[in-house]
XYZ file of N, CA, C and O in Angstrom:
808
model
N 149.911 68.024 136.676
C 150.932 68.289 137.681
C 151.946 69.271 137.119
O 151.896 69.387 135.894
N 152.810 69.965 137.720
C 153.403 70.937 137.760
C 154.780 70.013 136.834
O 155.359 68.963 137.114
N 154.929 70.978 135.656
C 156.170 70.306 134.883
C 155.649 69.116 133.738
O 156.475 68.626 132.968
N 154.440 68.771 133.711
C 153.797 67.768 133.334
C 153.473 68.517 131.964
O 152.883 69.597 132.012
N 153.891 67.899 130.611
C 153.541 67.970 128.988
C 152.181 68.021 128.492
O 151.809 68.463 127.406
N 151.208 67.314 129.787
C 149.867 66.936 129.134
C 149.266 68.151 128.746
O 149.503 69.123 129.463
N 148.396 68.332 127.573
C 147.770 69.044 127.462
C 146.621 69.604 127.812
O 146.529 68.896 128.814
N 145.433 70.412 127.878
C 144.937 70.967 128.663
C 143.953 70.069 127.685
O 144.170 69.741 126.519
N 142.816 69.773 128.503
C 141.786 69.064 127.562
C 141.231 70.120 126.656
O 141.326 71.338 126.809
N 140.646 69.477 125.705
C 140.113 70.405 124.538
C 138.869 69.872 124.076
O 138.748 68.653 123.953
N 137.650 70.887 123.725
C 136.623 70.098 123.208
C 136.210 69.428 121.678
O 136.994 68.710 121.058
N 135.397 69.644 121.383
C 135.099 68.255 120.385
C 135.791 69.048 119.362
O 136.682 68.480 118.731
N 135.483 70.425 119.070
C 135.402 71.490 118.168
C 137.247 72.028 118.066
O 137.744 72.723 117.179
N 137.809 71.548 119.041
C 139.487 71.754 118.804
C 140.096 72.855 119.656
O 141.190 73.418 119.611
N 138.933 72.992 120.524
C 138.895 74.362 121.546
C 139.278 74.402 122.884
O 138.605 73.624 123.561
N 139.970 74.919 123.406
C 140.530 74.283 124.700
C 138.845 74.973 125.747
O 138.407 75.935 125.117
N 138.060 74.722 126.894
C 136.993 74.908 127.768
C 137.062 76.366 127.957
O 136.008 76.975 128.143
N 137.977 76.877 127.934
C 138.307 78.228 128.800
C 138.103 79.321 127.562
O 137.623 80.448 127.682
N 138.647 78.624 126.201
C 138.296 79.539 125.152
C 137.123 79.577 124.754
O 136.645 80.592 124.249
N 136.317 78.225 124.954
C 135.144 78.195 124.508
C 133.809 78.621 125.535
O 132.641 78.774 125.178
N 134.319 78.744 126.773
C 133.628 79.896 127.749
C 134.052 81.494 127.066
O 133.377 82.143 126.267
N 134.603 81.646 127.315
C 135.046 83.378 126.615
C 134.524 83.317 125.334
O 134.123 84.480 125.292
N 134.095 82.666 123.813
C 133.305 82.870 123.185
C 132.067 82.973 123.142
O 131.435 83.683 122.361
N 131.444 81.955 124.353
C 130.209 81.918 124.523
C 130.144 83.678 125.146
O 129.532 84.565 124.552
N 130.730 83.830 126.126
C 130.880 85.443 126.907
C 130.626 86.406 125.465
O 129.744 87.210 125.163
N 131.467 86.060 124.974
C 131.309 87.008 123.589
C 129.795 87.465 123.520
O 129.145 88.311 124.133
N 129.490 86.510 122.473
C 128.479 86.214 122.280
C 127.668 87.195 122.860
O 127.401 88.307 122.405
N 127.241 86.599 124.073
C 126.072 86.684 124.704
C 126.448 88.068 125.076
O 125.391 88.645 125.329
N 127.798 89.163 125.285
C 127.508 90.789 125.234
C 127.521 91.163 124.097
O 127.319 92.377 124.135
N 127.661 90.783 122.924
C 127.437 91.307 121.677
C 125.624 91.105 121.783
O 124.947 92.048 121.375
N 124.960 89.944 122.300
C 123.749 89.885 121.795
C 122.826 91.027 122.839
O 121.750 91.591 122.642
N 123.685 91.057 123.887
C 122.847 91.872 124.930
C 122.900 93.576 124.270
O 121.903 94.278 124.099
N 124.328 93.975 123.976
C 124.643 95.234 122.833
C 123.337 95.548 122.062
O 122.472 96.415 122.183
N 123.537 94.474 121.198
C 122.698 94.657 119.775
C 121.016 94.946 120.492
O 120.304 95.861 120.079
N 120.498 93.795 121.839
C 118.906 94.558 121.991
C 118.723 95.228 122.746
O 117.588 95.366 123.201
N 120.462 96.377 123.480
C 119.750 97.519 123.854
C 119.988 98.731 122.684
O 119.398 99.811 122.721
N 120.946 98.347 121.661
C 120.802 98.957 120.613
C 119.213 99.561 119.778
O 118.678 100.567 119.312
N 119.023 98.177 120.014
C 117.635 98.124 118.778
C 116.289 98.630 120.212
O 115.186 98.882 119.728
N 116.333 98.701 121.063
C 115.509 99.208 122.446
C 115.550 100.811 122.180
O 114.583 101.536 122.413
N 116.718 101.248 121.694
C 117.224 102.231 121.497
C 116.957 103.061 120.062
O 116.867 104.242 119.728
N 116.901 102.055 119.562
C 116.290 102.750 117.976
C 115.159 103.118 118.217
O 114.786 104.291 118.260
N 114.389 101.983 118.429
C 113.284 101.469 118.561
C 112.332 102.957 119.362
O 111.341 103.555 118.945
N 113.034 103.131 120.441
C 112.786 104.736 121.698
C 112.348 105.722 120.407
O 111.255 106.203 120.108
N 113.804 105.823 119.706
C 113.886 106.935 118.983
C 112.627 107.180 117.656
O 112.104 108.169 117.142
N 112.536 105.960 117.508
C 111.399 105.981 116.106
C 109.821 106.055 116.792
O 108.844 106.284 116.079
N 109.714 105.838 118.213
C 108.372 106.106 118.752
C 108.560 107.975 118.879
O 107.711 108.828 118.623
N 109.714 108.125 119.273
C 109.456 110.126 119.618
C 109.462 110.824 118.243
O 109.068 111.983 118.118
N 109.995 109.964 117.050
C 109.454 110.445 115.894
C 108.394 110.569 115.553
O 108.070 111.506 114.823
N 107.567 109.688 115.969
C 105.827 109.218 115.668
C 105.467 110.291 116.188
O 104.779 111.089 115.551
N 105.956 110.578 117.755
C 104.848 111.196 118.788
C 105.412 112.720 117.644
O 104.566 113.600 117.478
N 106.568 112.861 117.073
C 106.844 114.538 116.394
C 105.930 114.558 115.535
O 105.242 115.579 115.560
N 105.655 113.752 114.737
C 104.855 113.692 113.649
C 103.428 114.010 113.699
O 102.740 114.557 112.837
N 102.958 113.386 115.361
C 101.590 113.817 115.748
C 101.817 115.162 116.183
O 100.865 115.942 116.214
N 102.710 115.446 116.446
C 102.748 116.984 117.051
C 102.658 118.020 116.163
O 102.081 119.050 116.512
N 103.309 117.877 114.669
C 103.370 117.882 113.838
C 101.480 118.784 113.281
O 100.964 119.894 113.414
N 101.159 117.664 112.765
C 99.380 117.628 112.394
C 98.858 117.996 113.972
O 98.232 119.003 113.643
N 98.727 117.947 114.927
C 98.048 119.228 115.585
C 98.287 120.323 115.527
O 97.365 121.135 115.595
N 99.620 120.743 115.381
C 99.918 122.143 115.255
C 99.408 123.020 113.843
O 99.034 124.187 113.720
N 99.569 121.938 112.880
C 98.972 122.531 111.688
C 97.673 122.569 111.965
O 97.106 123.646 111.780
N 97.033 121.629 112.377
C 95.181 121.690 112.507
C 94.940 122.889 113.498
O 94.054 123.687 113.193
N 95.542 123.053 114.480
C 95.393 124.247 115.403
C 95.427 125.664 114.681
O 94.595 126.566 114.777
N 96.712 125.629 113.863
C 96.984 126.816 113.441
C 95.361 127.245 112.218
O 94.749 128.310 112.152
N 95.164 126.207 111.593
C 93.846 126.187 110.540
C 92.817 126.406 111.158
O 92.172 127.297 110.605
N 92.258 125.945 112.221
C 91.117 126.280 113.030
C 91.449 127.500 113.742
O 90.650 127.937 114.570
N 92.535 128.092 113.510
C 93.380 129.245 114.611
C 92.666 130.644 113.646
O 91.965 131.515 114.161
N 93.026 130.592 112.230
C 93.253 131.256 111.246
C 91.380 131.667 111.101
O 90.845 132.760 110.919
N 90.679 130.085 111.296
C 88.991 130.478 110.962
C 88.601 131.015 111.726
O 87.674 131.811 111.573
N 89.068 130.816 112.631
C 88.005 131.404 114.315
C 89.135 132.939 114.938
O 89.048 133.395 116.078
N 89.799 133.305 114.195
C 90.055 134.487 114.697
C 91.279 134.332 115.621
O 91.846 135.341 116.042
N 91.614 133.350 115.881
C 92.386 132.985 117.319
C 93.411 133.582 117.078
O 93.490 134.015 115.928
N 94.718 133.884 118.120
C 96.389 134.380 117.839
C 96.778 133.102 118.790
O 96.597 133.172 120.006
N 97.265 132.060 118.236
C 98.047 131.585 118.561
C 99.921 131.740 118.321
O 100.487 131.213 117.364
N 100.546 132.438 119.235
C 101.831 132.631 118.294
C 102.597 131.277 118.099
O 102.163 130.191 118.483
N 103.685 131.458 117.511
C 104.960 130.168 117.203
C 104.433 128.869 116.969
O 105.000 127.824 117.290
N 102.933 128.998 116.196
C 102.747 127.354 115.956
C 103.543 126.895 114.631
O 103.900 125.721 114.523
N 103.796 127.785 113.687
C 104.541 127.595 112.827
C 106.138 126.871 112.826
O 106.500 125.978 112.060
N 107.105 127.627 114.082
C 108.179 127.402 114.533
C 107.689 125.836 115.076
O 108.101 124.829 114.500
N 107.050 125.787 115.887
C 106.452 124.258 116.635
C 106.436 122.910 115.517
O 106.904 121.776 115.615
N 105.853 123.439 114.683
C 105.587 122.812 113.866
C 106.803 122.187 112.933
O 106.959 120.978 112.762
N 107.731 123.341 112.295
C 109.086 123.121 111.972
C 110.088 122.429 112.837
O 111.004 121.792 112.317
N 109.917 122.556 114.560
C 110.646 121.607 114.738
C 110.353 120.719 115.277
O 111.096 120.342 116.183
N 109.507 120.196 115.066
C 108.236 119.047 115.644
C 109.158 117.807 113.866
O 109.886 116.819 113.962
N 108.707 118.424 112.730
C 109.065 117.548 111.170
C 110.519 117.475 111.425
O 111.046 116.387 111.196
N 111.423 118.651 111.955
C 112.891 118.409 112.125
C 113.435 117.075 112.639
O 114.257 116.244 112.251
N 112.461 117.266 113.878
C 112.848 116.117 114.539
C 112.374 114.661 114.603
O 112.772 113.732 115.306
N 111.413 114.721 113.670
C 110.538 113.486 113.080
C 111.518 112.576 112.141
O 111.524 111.345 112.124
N 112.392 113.489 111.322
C 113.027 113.119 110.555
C 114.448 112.889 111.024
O 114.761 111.850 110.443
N 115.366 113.236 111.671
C 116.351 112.466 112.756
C 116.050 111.850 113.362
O 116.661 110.830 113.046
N 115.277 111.564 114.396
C 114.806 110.803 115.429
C 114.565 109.258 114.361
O 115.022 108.263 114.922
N 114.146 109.069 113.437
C 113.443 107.921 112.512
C 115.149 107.660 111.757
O 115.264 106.883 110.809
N 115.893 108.120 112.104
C 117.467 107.824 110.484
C 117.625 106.222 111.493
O 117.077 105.241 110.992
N 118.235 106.058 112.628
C 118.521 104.518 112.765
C 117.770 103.618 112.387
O 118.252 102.711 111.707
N 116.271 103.616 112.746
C 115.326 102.704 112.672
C 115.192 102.129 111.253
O 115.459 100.983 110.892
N 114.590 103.444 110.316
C 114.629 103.626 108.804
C 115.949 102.776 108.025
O 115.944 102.224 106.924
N 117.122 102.904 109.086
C 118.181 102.024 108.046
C 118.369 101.118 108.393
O 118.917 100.348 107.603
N 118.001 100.551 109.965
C 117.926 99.157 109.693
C 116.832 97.878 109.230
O 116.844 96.647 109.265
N 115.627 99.270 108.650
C 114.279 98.313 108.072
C 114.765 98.110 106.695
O 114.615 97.055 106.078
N 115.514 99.447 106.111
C 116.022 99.565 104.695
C 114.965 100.313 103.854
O 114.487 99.970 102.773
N 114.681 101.528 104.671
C 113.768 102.268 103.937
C 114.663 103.407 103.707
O 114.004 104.446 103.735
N 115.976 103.626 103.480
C 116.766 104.384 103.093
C 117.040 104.208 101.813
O 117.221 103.035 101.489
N 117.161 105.334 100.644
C 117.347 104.454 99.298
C 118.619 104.195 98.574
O 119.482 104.969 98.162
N 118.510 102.957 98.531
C 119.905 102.502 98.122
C 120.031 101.839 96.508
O 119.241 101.023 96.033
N 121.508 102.548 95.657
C 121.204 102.047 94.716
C 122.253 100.853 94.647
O 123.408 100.981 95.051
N 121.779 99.751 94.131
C 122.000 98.678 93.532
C 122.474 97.963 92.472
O 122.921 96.818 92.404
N 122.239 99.159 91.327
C 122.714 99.210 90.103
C 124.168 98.338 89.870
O 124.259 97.305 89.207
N 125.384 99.094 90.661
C 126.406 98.896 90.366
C 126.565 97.549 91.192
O 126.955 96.651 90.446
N 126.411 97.196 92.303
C 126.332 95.541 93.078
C 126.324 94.684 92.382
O 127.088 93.727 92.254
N 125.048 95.111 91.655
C 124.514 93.636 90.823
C 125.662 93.943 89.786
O 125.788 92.855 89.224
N 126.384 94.629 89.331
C 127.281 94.403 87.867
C 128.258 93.578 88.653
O 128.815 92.783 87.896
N 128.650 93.480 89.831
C 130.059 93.366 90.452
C 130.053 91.797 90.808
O 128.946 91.257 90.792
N 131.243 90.957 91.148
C 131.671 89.859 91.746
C 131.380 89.693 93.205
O 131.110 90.768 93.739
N 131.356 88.660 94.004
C 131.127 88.528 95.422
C 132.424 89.384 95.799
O 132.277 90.175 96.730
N 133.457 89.330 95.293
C 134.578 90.009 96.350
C 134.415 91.600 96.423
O 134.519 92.388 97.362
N 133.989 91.834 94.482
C 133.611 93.617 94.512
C 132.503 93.979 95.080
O 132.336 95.174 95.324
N 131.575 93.088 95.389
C 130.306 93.185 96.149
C 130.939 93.440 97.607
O 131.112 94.596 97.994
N 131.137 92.795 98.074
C 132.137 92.586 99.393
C 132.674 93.833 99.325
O 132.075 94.790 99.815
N 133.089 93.878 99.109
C 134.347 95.432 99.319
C 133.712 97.120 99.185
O 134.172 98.207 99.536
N 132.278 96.647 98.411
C 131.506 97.694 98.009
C 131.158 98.003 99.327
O 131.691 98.801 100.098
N 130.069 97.175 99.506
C 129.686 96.665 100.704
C 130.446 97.621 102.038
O 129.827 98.479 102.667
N 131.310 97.401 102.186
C 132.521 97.667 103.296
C 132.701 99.135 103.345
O 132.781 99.873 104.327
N 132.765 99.498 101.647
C 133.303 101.155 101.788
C 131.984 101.798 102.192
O 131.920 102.769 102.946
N 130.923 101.185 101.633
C 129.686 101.943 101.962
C 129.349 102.262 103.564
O 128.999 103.355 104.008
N 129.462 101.540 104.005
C 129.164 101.117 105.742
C 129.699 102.061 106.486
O 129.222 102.651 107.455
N 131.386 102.235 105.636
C 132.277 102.663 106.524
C 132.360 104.427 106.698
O 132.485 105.295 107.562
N 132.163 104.219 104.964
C 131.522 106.164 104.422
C 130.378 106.777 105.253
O 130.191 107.914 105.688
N 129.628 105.547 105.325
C 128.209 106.027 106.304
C 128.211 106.301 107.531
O 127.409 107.027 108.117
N 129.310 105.607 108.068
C 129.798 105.645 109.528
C 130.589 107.235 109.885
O 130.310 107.990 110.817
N 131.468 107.396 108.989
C 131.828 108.552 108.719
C 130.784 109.874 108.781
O 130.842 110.763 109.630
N 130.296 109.830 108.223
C 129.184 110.753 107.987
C 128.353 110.615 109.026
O 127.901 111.666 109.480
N 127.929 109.313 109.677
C 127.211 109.473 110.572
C 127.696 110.267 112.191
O 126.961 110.829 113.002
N 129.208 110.041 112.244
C 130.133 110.353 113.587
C 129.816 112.143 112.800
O 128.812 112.791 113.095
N 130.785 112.605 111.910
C 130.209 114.305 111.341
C 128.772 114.734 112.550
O 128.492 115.343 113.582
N 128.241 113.889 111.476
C 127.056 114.795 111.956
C 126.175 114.820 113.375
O 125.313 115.628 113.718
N 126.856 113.284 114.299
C 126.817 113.599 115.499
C 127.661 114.623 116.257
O 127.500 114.914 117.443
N 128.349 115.005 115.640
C 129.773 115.588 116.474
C 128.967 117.226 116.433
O 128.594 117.882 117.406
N 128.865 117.588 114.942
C 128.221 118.723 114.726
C 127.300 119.288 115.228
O 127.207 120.503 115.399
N 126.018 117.928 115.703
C 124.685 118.840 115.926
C 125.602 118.550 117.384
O 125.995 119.604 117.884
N 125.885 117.666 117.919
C 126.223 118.236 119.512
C 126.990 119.407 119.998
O 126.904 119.983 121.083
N 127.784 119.652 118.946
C 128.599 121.202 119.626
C 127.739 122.369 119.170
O 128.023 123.507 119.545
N 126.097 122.000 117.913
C 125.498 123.372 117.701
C 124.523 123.312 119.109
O 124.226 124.430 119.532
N 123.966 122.106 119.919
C 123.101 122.181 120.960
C 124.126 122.765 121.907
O 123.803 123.876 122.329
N 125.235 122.312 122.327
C 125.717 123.482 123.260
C 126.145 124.664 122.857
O 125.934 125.620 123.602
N 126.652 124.815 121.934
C 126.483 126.691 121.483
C 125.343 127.403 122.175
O 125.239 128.298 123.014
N 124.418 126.523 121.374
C 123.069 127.278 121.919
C 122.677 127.375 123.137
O 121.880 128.237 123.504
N 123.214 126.467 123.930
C 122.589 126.189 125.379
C 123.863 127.067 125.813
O 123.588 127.146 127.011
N 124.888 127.677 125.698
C 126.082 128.468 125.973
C 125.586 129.970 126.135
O 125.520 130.764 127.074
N 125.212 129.993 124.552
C 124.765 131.478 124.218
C 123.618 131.596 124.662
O 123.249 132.031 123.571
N 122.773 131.613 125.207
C 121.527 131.230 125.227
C 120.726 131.845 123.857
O 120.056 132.877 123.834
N 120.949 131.043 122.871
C 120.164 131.494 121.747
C 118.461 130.940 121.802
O 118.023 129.918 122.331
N 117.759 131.961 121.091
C 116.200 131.551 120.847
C 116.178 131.476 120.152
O 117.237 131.276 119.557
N 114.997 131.548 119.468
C 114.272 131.521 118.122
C 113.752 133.235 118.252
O 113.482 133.959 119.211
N 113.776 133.436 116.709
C 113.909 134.608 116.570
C 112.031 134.907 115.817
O 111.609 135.908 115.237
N 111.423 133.817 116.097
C 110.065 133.973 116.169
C 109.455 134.320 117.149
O 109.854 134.564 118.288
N 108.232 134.353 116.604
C 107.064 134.367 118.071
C 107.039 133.662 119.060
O 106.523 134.116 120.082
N 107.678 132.131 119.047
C 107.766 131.568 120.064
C 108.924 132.273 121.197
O 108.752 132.798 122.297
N 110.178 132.015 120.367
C 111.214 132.523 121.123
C 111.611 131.531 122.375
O 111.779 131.923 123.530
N 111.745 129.985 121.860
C 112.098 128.984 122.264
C 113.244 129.037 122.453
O 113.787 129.406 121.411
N 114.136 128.823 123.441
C 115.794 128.148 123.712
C 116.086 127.230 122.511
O 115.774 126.040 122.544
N 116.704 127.812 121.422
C 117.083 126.273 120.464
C 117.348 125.162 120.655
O 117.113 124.211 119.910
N 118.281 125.156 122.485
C 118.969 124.216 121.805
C 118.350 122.991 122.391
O 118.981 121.936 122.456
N 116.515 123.178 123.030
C 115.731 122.574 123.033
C 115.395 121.502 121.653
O 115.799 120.349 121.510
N 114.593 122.245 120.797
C 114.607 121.518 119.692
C 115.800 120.460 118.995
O 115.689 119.292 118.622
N 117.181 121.555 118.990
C 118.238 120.941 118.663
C 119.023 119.544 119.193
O 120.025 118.954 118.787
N 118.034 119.292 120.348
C 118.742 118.369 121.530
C 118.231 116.907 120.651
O 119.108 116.065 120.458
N 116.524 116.567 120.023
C 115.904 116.230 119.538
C 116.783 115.458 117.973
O 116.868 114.287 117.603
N 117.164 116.391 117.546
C 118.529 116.619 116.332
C 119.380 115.767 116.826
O 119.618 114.684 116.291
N 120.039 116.266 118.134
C 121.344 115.672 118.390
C 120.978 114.028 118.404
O 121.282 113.428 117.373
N 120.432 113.349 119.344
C 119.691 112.106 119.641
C 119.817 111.677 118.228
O 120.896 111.226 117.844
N 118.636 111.793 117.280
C 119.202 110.967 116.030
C 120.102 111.049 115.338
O 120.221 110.149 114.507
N 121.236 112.260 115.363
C 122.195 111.978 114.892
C 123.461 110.614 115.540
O 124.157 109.756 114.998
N 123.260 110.976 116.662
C 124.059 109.967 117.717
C 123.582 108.115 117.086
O 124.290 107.159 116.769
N 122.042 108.314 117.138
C 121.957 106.944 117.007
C 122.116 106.222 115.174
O 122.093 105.067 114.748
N 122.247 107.359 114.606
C 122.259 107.227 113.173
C 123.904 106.274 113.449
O 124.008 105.093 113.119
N 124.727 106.841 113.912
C 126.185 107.303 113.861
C 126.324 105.604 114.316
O 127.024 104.835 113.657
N 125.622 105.206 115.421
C 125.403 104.329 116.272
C 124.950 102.917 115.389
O 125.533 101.833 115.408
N 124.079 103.180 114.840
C 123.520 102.072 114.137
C 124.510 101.907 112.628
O 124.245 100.962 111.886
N 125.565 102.814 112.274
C 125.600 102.358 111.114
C 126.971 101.663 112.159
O 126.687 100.466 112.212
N 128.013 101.838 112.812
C 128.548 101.135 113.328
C 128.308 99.947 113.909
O 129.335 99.418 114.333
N 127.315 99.337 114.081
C 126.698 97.994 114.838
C 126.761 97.416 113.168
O 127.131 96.275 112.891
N 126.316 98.466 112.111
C 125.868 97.216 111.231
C 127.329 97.141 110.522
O 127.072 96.160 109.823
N 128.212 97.348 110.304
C 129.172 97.397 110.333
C 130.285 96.147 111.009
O 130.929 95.231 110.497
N 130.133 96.607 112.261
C 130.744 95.144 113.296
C 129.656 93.850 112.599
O 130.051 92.933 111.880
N 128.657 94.014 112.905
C 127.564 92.640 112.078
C 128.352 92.078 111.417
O 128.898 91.027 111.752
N 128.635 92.967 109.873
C 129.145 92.571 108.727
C 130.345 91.955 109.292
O 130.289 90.725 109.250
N 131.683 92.551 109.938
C 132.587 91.701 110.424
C 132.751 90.736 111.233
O 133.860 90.259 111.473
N 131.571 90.298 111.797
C 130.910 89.324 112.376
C 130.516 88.198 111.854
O 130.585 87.023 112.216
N 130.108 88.715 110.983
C 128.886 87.357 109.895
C 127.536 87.868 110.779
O 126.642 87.051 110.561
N 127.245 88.531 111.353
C 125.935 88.519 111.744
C 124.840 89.639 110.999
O 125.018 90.798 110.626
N 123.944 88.975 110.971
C 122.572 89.962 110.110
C 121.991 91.492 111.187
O 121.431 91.639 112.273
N 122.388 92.141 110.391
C 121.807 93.776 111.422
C 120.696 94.404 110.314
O 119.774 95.090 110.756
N 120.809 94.144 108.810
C 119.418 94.660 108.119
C 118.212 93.764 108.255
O 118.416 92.551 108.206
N 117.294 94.094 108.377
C 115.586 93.268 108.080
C 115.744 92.456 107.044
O 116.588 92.599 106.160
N 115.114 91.777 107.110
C 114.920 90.106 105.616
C 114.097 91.126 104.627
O 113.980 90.885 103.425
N 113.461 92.451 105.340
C 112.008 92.798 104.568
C 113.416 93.804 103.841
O 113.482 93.662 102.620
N 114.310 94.596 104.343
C 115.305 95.155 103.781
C 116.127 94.427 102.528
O 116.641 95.085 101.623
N 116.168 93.206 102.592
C 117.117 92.604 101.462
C 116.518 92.467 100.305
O 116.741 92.865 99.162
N 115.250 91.458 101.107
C 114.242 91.523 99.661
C 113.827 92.912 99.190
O 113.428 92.930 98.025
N 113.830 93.782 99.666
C 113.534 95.054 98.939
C 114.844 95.112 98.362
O 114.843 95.328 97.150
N 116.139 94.954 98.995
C 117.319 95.361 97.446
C 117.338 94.163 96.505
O 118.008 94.283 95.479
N 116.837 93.284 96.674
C 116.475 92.180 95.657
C 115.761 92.729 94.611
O 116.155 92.652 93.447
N 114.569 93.371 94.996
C 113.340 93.712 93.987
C 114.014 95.097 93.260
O 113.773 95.264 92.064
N 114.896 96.138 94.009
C 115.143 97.143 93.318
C 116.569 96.741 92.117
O 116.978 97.599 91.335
C-alpha cells in the first residue's frame, strides 16, 4: 500500500524479481550477440575457403594456360587477390580457435594478478589495432570506389572490389577481439578449450 515500509519481495539469491528478470534479459542478448557473432565469423572463414579454392584454380588454369598456348589475362592479379582475401576473411575465426601465435613465455613467469592484467593489455592492444585497421581498409575501399581506381594489370579490376573482401575481415577481426574482451569482463569463455590447451602445451 501506498506509504507502506514493506519491502519489495526478494528472491532466494538476495535479488529483488524485477532485477532478476533484467539479468536473465541480460543474459539471454549477450547470448543471442555472441551466436550471431560467431554466425558471422563463421560466414567469413567459409569465403576464405571458397578464396583459397579460387586461389588453386587460378594457379592450375594459369599452368595448363602456359602448356597449351592459351592467353588468359589477370589470372595472376585473381589469384593475388583471391590469397589477400583468404587471409583477412580467416583473422576472427583463426583467433577465436587460437591458431594465432601467441607467446606465453612471459604468463607463465607471472602471478594470477600479472597474468590478469597481461591478459587485459593484450586484448585491449589487439582491439586497438584491430579498430586501425578496420577504419583504414574502409576509407582505402572508398577511395577506390571514389576515384574509380583499377588495377593496373591485365585484368584492370575496380579495386575496391577486391578491397571490399579486406575490409569485411578487418571489421570482424576488430569485432571479435572486442567480444573476447567483454567475455573476459564477463567471466565468460570466447577462446576454444582446443585454444587453451594449445597455450598449455606451448
Amino acid at each position: 500500500t501506498p506509504g507502506s515500509d514493506v519491502a519489495p519481495p526478494r528472491s532466494a539469491f538476495g535479488a529483488s524479481p524485477s532485477r532478476g528478470r533484467h539479468q536473465r534479459a541480460g543474459r539471454a542478448g549477450s547470448a543471442v550477440a555472441a551466436g550471431l557473432l560467431s554466425a558471422f565469423y563463421d560466414g567469413l572463414l567459409l569465403l576464405a575457403c571458397l578464396s583459397m579454392a579460387t586461389t588453386l584454380v587460378t594457379i592450375l588454369l594459369g599452368i595448363v594456360g602456359r602448356q597449351a598456348g592459351w592467353d588468359i589475362p589477370g589470372l595472376d592479379a585473381y589469384a593475388g587477390y583471391s590469397i589477400a582475401a583468404a587471409l583477412f576473411l580467416a583473422l576472427p575465426a583463426t583467433l577465436r580457435h587460437g591458431d594465432h601465435i601467441r607467446v606465453t613465455l612471459v604468463l607463465q613467469k607471472l602471478g594470477p594478478r600479472g597474468r590478469n592484467a597481461l591478459e587485459y593489455w593484450a586484448l585491449l592492444a589487439g582491439l586497438v589495432l584491430g579498430c586501425y585497421m578496420a577504419w583504414f581498409a574502409g576509407r582505402l575501399v572508398w577511395g577506390s570506389y571514389v576515384t574509380h581506381d583499377v588495377s593496373t594489370g591485365a585484368d584492370a579490376t575496380p579495386l575496391w572490389m577486391p578491397q571490399v573482401l579486406m575490409a569485411l575481415g578487418c571489421i570482424g577481426f576488430a569485432l571479435s577481439f572486442a567480444e573476447a574482451l567483454l567475455a573476459r569482463l564477463q567471466g565468460r569463455r570466447f577462446f576454444d578449450e582446443a585454444a587453451d590447451e594449445l597455450a598449455r602445451v606451448e
